[in-house]
Tab-separated table of C-alpha atoms in Angstrom:
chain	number	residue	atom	x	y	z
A	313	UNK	CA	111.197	151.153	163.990
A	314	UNK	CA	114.262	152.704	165.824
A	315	UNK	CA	116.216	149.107	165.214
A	316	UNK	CA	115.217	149.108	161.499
A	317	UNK	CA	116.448	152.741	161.308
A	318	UNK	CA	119.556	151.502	162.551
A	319	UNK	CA	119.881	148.521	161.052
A	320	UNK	CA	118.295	148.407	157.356
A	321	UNK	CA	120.422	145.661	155.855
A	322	UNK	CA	118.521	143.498	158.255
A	323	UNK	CA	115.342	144.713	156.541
A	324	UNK	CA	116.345	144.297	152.897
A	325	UNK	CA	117.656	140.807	153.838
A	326	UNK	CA	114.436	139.799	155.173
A	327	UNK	CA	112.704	141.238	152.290
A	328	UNK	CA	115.173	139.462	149.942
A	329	UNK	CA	114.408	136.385	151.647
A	330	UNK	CA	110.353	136.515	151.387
A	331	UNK	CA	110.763	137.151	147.899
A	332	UNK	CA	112.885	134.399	147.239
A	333	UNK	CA	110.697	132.179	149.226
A	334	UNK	CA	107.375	134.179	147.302
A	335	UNK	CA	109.271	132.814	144.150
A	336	UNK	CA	109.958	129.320	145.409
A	337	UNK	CA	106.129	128.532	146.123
A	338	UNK	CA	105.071	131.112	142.916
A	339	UNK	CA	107.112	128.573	140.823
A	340	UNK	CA	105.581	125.283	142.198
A	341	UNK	CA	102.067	126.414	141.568
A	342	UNK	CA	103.146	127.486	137.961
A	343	UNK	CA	103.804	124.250	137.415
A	344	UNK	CA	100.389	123.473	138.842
A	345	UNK	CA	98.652	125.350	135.757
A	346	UNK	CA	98.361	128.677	138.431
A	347	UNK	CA	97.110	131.724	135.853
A	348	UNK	CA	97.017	129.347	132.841
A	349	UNK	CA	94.235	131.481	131.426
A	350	UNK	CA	95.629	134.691	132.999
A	351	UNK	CA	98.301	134.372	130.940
A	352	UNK	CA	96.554	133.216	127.502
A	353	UNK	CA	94.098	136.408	128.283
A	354	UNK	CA	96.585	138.988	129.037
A	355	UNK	CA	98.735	138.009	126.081
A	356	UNK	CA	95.490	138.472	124.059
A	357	UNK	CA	94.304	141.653	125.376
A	358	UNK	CA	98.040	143.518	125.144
A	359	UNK	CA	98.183	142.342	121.098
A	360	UNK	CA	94.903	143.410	120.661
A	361	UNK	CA	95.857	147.031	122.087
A	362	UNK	CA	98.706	147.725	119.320
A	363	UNK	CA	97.742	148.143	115.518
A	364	UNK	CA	98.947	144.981	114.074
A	365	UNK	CA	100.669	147.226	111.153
A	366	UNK	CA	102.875	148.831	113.657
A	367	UNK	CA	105.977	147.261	113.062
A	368	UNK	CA	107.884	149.851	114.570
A	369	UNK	CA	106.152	149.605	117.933
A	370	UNK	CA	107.095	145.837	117.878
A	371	UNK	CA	110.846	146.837	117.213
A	372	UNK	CA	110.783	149.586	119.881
A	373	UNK	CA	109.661	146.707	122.377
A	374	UNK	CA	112.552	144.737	121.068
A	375	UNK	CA	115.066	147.371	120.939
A	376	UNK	CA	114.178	148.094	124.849
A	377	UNK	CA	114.999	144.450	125.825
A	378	UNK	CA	118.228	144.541	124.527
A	379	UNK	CA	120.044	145.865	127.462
A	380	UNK	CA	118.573	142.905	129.184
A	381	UNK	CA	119.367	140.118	126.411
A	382	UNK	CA	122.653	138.118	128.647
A	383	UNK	CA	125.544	139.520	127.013
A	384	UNK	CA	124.876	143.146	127.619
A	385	UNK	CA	123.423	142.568	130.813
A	386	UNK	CA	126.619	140.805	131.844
A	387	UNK	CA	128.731	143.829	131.058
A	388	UNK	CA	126.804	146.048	132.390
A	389	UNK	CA	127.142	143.771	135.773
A	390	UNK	CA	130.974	143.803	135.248
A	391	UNK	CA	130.974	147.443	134.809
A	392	UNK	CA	128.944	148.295	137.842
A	393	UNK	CA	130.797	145.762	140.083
A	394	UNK	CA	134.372	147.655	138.999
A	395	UNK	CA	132.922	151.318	139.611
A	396	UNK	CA	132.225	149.961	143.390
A	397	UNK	CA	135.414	148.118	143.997
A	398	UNK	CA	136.632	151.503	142.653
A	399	UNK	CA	134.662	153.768	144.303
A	400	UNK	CA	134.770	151.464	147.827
A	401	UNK	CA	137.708	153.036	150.459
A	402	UNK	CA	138.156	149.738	152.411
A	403	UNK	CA	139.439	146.225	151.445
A	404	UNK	CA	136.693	144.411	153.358
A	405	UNK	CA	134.272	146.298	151.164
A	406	UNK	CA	135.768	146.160	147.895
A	407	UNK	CA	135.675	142.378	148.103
A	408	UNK	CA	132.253	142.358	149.448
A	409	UNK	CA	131.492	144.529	146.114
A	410	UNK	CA	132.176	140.622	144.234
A	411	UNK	CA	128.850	139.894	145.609
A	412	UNK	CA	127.080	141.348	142.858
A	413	UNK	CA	128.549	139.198	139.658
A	414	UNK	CA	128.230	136.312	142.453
A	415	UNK	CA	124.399	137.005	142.897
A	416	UNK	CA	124.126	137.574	139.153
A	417	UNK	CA	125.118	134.497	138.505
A	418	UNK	CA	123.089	132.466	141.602
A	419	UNK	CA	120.378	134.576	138.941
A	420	UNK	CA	121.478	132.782	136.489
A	421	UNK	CA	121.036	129.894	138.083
A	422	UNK	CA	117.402	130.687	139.406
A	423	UNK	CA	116.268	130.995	135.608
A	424	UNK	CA	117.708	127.328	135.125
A	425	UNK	CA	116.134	125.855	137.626
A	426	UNK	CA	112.454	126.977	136.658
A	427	UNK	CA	113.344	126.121	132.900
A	428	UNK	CA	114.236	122.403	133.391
A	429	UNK	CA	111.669	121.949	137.051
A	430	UNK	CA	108.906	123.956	136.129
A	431	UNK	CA	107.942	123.193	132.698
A	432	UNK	CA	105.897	126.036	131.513
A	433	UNK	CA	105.637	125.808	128.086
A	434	UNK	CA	105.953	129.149	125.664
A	435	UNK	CA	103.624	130.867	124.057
A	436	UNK	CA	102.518	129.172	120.590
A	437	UNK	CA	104.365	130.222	117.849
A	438	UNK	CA	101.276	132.352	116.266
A	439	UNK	CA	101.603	134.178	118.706
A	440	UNK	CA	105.371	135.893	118.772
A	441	UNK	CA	105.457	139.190	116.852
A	442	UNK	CA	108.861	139.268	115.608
A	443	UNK	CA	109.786	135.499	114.944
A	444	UNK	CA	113.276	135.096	113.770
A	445	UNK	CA	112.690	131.710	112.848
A	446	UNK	CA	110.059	130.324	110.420
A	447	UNK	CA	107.530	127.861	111.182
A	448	UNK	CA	104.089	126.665	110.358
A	449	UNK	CA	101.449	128.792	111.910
A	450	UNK	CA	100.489	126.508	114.708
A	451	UNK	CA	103.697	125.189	115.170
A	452	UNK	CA	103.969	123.880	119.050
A	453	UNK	CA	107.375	125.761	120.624
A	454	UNK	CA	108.235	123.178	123.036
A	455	UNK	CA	110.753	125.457	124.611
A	456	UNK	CA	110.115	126.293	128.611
A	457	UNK	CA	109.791	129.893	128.972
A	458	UNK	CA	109.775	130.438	132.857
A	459	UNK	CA	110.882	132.516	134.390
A	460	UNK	CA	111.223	134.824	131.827
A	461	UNK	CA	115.401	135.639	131.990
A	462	UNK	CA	114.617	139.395	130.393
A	463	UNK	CA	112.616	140.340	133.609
A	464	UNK	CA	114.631	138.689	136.327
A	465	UNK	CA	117.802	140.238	134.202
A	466	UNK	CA	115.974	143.462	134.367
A	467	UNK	CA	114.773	143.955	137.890
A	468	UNK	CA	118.545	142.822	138.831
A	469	UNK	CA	120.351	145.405	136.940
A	470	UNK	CA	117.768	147.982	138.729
A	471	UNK	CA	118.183	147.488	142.133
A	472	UNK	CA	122.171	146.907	141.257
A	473	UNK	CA	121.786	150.723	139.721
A	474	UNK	CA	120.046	152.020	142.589
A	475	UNK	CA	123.239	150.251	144.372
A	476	UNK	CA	125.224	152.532	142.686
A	477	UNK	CA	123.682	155.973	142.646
A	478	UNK	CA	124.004	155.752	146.746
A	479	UNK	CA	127.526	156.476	146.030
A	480	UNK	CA	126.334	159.984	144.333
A	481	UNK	CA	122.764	160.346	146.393
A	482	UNK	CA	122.848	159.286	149.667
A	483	UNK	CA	119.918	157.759	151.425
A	484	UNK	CA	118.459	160.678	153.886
A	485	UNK	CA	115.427	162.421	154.392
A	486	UNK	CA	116.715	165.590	151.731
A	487	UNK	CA	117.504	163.513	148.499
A	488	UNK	CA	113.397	161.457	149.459
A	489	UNK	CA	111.940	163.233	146.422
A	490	UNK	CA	115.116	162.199	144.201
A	491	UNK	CA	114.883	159.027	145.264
A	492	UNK	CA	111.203	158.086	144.358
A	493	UNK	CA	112.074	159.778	140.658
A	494	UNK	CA	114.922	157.371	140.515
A	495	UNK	CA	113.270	154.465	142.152
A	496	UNK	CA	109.941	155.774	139.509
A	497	UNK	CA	112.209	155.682	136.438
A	498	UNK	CA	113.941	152.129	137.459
A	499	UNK	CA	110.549	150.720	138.451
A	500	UNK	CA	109.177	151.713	134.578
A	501	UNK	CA	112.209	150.298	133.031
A	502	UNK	CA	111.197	147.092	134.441
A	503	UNK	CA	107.861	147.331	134.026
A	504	UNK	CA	108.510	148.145	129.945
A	505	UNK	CA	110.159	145.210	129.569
A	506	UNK	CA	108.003	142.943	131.435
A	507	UNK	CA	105.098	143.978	129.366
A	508	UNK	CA	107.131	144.393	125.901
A	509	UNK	CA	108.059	140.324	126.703
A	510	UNK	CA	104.118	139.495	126.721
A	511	UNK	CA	103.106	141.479	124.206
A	512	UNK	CA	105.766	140.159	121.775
A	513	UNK	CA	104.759	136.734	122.216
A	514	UNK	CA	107.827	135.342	124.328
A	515	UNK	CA	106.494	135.048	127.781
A	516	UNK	CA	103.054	134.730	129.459
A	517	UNK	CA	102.385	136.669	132.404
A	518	UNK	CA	103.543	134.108	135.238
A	519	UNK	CA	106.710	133.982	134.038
A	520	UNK	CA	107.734	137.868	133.945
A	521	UNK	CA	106.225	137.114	137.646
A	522	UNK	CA	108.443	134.420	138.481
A	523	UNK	CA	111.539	136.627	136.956
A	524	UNK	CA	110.567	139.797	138.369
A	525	UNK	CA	110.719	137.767	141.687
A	526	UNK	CA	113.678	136.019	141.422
A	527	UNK	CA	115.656	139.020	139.688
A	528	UNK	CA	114.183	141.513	142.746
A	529	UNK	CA	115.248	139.103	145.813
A	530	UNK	CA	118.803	138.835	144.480
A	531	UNK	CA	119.214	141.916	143.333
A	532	UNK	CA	117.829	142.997	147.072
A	533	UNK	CA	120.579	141.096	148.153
A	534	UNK	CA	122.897	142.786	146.130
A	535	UNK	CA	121.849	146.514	148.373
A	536	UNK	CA	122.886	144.273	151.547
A	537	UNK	CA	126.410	144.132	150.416
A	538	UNK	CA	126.635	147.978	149.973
């Protein structure tokens, strides 16, 4: 415990690393058909919860996602990565603070890899709440959807927030009940827009999974730098 106290990058690296490898094997038994009715059921069960009239519901779950959606997310990266080379006193540090848009983009690059390996098809088309697009009821999307991009997106630009309010609330015993509101709050945000992403009809349940995992390892990563 004492060498963890001392040493906690060592910690989040090691947890960044099971999570990467949790996503790794999560991925491969996607592809497998692991939760194929888990995710057809939960899809089900959240549409069934809302009042189909409730179109504003549907938009709120949009309107929460949009912070997420790439663009956005990207300046929100680029903005976060300047107030740390900013707010960062030593060379050495202010270029490790590059690591962030560098682990965005190795993101980036985890959501390719389980679109084009995987093979997880969407949801059907009856099933999205807000198409843009029209389309015959039962028209087959043959579109991968994992991992979902809007959850990896979103559990990246959370830990890469906590990243930054260290520089405001440091990590000790005093600010404990600060952090778990903050850590609360961040942890909801992600949650929202795991569950707004299944409910809408764009994602099943594995792949917020597979995103949340992917997005949560590298943005883990992302506290190591700091």
């Amino acid at each position: 415990m004492e060498f963890i106290r001392k040493h906690p990058r060592i910690l989040l690296a090691f947890c960044g690393g099971l999570l990467l490898a949790c996503f790794y094997f999560f991925s491969r038994e996607v592809k497998r058909g692991f939760l194929k009715q888990a995710d057809f059921d939960t899809t089900v069960r959240l549409q069934d919860k809302m009042p189909s009239s409730a179109s504003r519901i549907d938009e709120m779950w949009e309107d929460v996602a949009f912070f997420v959606t790439p663009g956005p997310s990207m300046a929100i990266i680029i903005v976060i990565t300047i107030i740390t080379i900013i707010k960062e006193k030593t060379a050495k540090r202010r270029l490790a603070s590059l690591a962030i848009p560098v682990l965005f983009g190795l993101l980036i690059l985890g959501e390719i890899y389980g679109k084009n390996v995987v093979h997880h098809p969407s949801p059907p088309f009856f099933m999205i709440k807000n198409p843009t697009t029209i389309f015959p009821k039962y028209y087959i999307n043959e579109a991968y959807s994992y991992p979902s991009g809007h959850a990896a997106r979103a559990a990246f630009l959370g830990f890469s927030f906590l990243s930054l309010i260290t520089y405001r609330l440091s990590l000790s015993k005093k600010n404990l009940k600060k952090w778990i509101v903050v850590g609360a709050l961040t942890f909801l945000f992600v949650a929202i827009v795991a569950i707004g992403r299944i409910y809408l009809g764009h994602h099943w349940l594995s792949d917020v999974i597979g995103g949340g995992l992917v997005g949560s390892a590298l943005g883990i990563f992302s506290l190591v730098v700091r």
